[in-house]
Short mmCIF file of N, CA and C in Angstrom, two decimals:
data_model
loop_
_atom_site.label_atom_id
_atom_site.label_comp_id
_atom_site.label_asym_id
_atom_site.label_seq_id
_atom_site.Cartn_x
_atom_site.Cartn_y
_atom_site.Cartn_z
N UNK A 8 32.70 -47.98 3.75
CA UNK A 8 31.42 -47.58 3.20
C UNK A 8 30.36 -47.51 4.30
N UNK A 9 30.40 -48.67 5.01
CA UNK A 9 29.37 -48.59 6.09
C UNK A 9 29.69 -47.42 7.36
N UNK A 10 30.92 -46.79 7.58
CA UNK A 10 30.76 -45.88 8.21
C UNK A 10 30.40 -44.54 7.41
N UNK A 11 30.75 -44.46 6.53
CA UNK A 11 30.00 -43.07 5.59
C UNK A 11 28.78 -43.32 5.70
N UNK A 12 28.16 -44.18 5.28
CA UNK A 12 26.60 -44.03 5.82
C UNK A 12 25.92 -44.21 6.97
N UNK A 13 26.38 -44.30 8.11
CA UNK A 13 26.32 -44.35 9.07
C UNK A 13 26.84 -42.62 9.52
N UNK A 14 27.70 -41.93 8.98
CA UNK A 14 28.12 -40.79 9.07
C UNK A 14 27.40 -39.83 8.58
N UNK A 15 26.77 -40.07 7.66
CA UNK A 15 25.53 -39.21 7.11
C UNK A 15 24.44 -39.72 7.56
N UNK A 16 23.85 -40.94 7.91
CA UNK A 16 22.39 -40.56 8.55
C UNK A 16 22.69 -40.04 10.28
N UNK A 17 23.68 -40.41 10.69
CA UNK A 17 24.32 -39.36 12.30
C UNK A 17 24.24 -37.80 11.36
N UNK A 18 24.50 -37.22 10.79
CA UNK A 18 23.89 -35.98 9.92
C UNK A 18 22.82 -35.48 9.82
N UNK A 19 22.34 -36.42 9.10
CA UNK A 19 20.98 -35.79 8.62
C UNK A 19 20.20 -35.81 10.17
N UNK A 20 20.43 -37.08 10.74
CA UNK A 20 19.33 -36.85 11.94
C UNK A 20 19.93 -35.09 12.61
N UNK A 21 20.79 -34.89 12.80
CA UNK A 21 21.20 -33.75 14.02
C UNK A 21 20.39 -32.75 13.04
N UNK A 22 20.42 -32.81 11.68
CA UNK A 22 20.30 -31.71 11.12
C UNK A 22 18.64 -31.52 11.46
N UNK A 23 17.81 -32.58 10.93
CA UNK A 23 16.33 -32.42 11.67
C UNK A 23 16.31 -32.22 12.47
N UNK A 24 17.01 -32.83 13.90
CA UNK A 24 16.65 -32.05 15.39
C UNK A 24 16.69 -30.66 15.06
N UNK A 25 17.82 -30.15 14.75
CA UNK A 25 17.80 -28.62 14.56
C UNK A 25 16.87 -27.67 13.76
N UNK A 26 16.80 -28.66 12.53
CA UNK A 26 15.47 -27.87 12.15
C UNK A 26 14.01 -27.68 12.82
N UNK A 27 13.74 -29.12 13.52
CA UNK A 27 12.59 -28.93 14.53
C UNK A 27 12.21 -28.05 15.79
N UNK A 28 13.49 -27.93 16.38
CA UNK A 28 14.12 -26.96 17.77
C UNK A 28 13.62 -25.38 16.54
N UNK A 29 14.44 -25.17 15.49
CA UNK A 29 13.77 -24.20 14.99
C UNK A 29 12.67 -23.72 14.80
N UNK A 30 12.21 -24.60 13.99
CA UNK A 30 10.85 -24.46 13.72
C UNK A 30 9.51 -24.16 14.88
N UNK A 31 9.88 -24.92 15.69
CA UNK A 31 9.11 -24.39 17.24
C UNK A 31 9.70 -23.07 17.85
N UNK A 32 10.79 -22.47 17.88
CA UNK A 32 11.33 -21.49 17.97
C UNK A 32 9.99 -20.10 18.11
N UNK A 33 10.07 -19.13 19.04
CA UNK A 33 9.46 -17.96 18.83
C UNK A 33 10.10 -17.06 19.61
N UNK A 34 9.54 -15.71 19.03
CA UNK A 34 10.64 -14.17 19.54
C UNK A 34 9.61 -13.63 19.58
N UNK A 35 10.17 -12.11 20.90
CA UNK A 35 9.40 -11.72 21.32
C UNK A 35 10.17 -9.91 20.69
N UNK A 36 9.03 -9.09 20.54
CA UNK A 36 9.15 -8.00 19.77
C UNK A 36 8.03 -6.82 21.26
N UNK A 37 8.55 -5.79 20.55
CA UNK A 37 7.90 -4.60 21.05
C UNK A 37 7.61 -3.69 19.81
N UNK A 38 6.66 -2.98 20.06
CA UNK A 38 5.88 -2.10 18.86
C UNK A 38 4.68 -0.92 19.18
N UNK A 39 4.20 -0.89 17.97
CA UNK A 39 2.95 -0.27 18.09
C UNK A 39 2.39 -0.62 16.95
N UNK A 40 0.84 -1.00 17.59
CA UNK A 40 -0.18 -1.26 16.31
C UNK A 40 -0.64 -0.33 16.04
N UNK A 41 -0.44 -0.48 14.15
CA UNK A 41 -0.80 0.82 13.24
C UNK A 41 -2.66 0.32 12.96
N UNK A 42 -2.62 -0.70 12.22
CA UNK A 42 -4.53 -1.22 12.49
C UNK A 42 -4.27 -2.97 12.48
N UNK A 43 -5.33 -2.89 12.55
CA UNK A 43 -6.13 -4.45 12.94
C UNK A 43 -6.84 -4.80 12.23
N UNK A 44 -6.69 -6.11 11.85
CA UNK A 44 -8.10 -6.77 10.46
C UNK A 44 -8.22 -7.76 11.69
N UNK A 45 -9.20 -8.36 10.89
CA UNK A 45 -9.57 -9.78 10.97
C UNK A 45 -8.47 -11.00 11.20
N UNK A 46 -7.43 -11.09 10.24
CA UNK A 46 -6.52 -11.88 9.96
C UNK A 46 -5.50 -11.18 10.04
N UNK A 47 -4.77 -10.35 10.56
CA UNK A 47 -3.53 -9.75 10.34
C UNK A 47 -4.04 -8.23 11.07
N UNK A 48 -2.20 -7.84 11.07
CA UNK A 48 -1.60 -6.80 12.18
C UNK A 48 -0.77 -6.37 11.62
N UNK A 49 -1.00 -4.57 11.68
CA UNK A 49 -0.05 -3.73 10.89
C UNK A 49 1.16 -3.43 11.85
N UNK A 50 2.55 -3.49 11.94
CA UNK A 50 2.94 -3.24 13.66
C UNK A 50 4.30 -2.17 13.13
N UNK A 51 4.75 -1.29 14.01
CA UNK A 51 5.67 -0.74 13.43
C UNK A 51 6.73 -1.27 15.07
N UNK A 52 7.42 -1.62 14.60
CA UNK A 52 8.13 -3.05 15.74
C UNK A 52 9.53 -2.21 15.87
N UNK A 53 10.24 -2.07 17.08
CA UNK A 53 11.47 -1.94 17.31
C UNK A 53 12.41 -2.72 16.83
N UNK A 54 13.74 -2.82 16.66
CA UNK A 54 14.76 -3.92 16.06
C UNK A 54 14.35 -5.19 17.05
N UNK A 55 14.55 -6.52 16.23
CA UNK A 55 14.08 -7.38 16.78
C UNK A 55 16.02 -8.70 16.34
N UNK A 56 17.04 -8.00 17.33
CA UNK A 56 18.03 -8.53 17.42
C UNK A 56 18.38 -10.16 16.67
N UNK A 57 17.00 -10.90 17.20
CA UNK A 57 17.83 -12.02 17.12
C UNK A 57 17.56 -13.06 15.69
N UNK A 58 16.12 -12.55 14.97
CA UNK A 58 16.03 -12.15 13.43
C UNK A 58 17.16 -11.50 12.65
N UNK A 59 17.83 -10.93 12.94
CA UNK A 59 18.57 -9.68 12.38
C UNK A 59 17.51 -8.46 11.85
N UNK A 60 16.48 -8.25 12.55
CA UNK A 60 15.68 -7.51 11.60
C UNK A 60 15.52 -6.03 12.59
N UNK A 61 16.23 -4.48 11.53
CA UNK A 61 16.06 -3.59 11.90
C UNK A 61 14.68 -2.98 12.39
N UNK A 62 14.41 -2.10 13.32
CA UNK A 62 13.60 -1.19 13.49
C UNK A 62 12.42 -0.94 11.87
N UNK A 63 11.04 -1.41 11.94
CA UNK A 63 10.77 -1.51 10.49
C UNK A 63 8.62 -1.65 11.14
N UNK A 64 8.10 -0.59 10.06
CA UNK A 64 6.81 -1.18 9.92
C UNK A 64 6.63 -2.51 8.92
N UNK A 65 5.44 -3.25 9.43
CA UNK A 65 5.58 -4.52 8.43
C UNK A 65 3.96 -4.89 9.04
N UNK A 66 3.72 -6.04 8.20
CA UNK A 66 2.22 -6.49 8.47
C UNK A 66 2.14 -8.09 8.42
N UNK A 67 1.85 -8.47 9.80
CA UNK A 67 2.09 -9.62 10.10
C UNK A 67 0.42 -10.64 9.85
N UNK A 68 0.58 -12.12 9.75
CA UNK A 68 -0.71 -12.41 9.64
C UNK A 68 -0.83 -13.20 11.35
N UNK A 69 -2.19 -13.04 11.63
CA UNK A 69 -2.35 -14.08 12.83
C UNK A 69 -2.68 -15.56 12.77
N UNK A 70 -2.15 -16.07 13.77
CA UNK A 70 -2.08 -17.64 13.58
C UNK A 70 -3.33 -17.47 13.74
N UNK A 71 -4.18 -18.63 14.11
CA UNK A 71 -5.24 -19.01 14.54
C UNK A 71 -5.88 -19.06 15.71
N UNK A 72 -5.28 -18.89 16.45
CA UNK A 72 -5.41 -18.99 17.84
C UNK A 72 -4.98 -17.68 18.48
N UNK A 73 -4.54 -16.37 18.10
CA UNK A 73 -4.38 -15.47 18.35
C UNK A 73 -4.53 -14.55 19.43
N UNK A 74 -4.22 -14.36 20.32
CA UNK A 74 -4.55 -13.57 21.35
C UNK A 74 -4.16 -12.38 21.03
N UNK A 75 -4.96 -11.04 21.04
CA UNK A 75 -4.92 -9.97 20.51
C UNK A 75 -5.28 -8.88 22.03
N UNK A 76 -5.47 -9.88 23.28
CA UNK A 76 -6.10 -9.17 24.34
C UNK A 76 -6.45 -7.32 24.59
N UNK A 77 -7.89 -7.15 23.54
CA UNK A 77 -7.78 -5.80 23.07
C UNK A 77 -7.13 -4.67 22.30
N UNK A 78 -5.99 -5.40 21.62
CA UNK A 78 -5.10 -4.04 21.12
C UNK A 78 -5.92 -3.79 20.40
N UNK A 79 -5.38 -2.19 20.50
CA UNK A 79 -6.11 -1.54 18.96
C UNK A 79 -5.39 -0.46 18.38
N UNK A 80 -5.32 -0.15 17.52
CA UNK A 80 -4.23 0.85 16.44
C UNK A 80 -3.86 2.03 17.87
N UNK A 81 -2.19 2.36 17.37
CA UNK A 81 -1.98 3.31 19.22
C UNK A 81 -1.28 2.77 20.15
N UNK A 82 -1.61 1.75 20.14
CA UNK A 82 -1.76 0.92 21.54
C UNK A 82 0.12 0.46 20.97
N UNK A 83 1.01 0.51 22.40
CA UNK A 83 1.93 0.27 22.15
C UNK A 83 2.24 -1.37 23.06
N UNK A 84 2.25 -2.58 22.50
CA UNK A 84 2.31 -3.75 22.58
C UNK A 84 3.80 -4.77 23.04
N UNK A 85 3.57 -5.69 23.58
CA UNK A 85 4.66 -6.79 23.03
C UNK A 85 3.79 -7.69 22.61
N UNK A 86 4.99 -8.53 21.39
CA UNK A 86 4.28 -9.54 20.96
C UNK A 86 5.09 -10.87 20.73
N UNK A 87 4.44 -11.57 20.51
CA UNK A 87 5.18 -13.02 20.49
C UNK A 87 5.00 -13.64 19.05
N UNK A 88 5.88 -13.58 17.86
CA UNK A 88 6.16 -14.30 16.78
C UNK A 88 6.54 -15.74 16.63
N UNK A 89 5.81 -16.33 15.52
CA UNK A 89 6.45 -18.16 15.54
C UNK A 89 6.59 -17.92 13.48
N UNK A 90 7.02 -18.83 13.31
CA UNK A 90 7.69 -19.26 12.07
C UNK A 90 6.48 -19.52 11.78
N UNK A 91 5.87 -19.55 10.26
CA UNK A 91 4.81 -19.76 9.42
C UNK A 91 5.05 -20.11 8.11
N UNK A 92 5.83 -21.03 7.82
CA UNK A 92 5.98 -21.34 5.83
C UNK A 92 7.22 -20.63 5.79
N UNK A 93 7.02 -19.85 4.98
CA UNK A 93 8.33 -19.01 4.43
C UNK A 93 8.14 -17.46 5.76
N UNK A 94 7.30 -17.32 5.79
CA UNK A 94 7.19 -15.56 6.98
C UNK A 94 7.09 -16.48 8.22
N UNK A 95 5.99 -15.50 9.27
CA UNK A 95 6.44 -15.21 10.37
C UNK A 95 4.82 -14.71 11.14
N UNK A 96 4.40 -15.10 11.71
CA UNK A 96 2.79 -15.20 12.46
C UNK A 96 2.72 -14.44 13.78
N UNK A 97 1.88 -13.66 14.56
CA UNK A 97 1.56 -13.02 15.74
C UNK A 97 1.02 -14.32 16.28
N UNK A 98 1.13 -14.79 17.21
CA UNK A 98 0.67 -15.36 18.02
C UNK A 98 0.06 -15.11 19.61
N UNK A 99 0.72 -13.93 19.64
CA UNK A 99 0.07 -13.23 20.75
C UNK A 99 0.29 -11.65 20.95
N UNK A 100 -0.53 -10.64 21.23
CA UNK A 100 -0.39 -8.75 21.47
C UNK A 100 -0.89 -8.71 22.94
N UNK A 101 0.00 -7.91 23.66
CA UNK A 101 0.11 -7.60 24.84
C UNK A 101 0.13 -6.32 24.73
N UNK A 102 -1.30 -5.61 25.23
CA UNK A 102 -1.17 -4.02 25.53
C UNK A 102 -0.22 -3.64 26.55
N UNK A 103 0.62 -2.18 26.32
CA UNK A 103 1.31 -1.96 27.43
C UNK A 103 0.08 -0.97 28.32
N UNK A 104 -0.25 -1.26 29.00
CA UNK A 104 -1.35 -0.01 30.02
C UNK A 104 -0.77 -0.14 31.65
#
């Protein structure tokens, strides 16, 4: 008995490391911004491999801290995504010029 539970909290801990390593986790995308609010970014983004996520327009919200260094609708970007709740946050737009 005492090694089964000892076998599951050796479990559960690996399983939190991994979720934490995740959760800090961010990917980097290429695109073009369609517009710009206040709080969010319209982006029509190339396949982003390691999401599994095809070639796709979509509308992302910005964290808080956002670096947007000038983009503006046109402007063809990279950007840097982090995990947010259930979606997925800009955390940073890099004009290509």
């Amino acid at each position: 008995m005492r090694a089964l539970y000892l076998s599951a909290l050796l479990g559960a801990s690996v399983s939190f490391a991994s979720y934490s390593v995740q959760a800090n986790q961010s990917w980097q995308g290429h695109g073009v911004v369609q517009s710009v609010s206040k709080d969010a970014v319209m982006l029509q983004h190339d396949a982003i491999p390691e999401l599994k996520w095809p070639a796709m327009t979509m509308p992302f919200t910005l964290s808080a801290g956002a670096e947007l260094n000038g983009a503006k609708p046109g402007d063809e970007v990279t950007f840097t995504l982090e995990r947010a709740g259930d979606g997925f946050q800009i955390v940073s737009l890099t004009p290509k010029r």
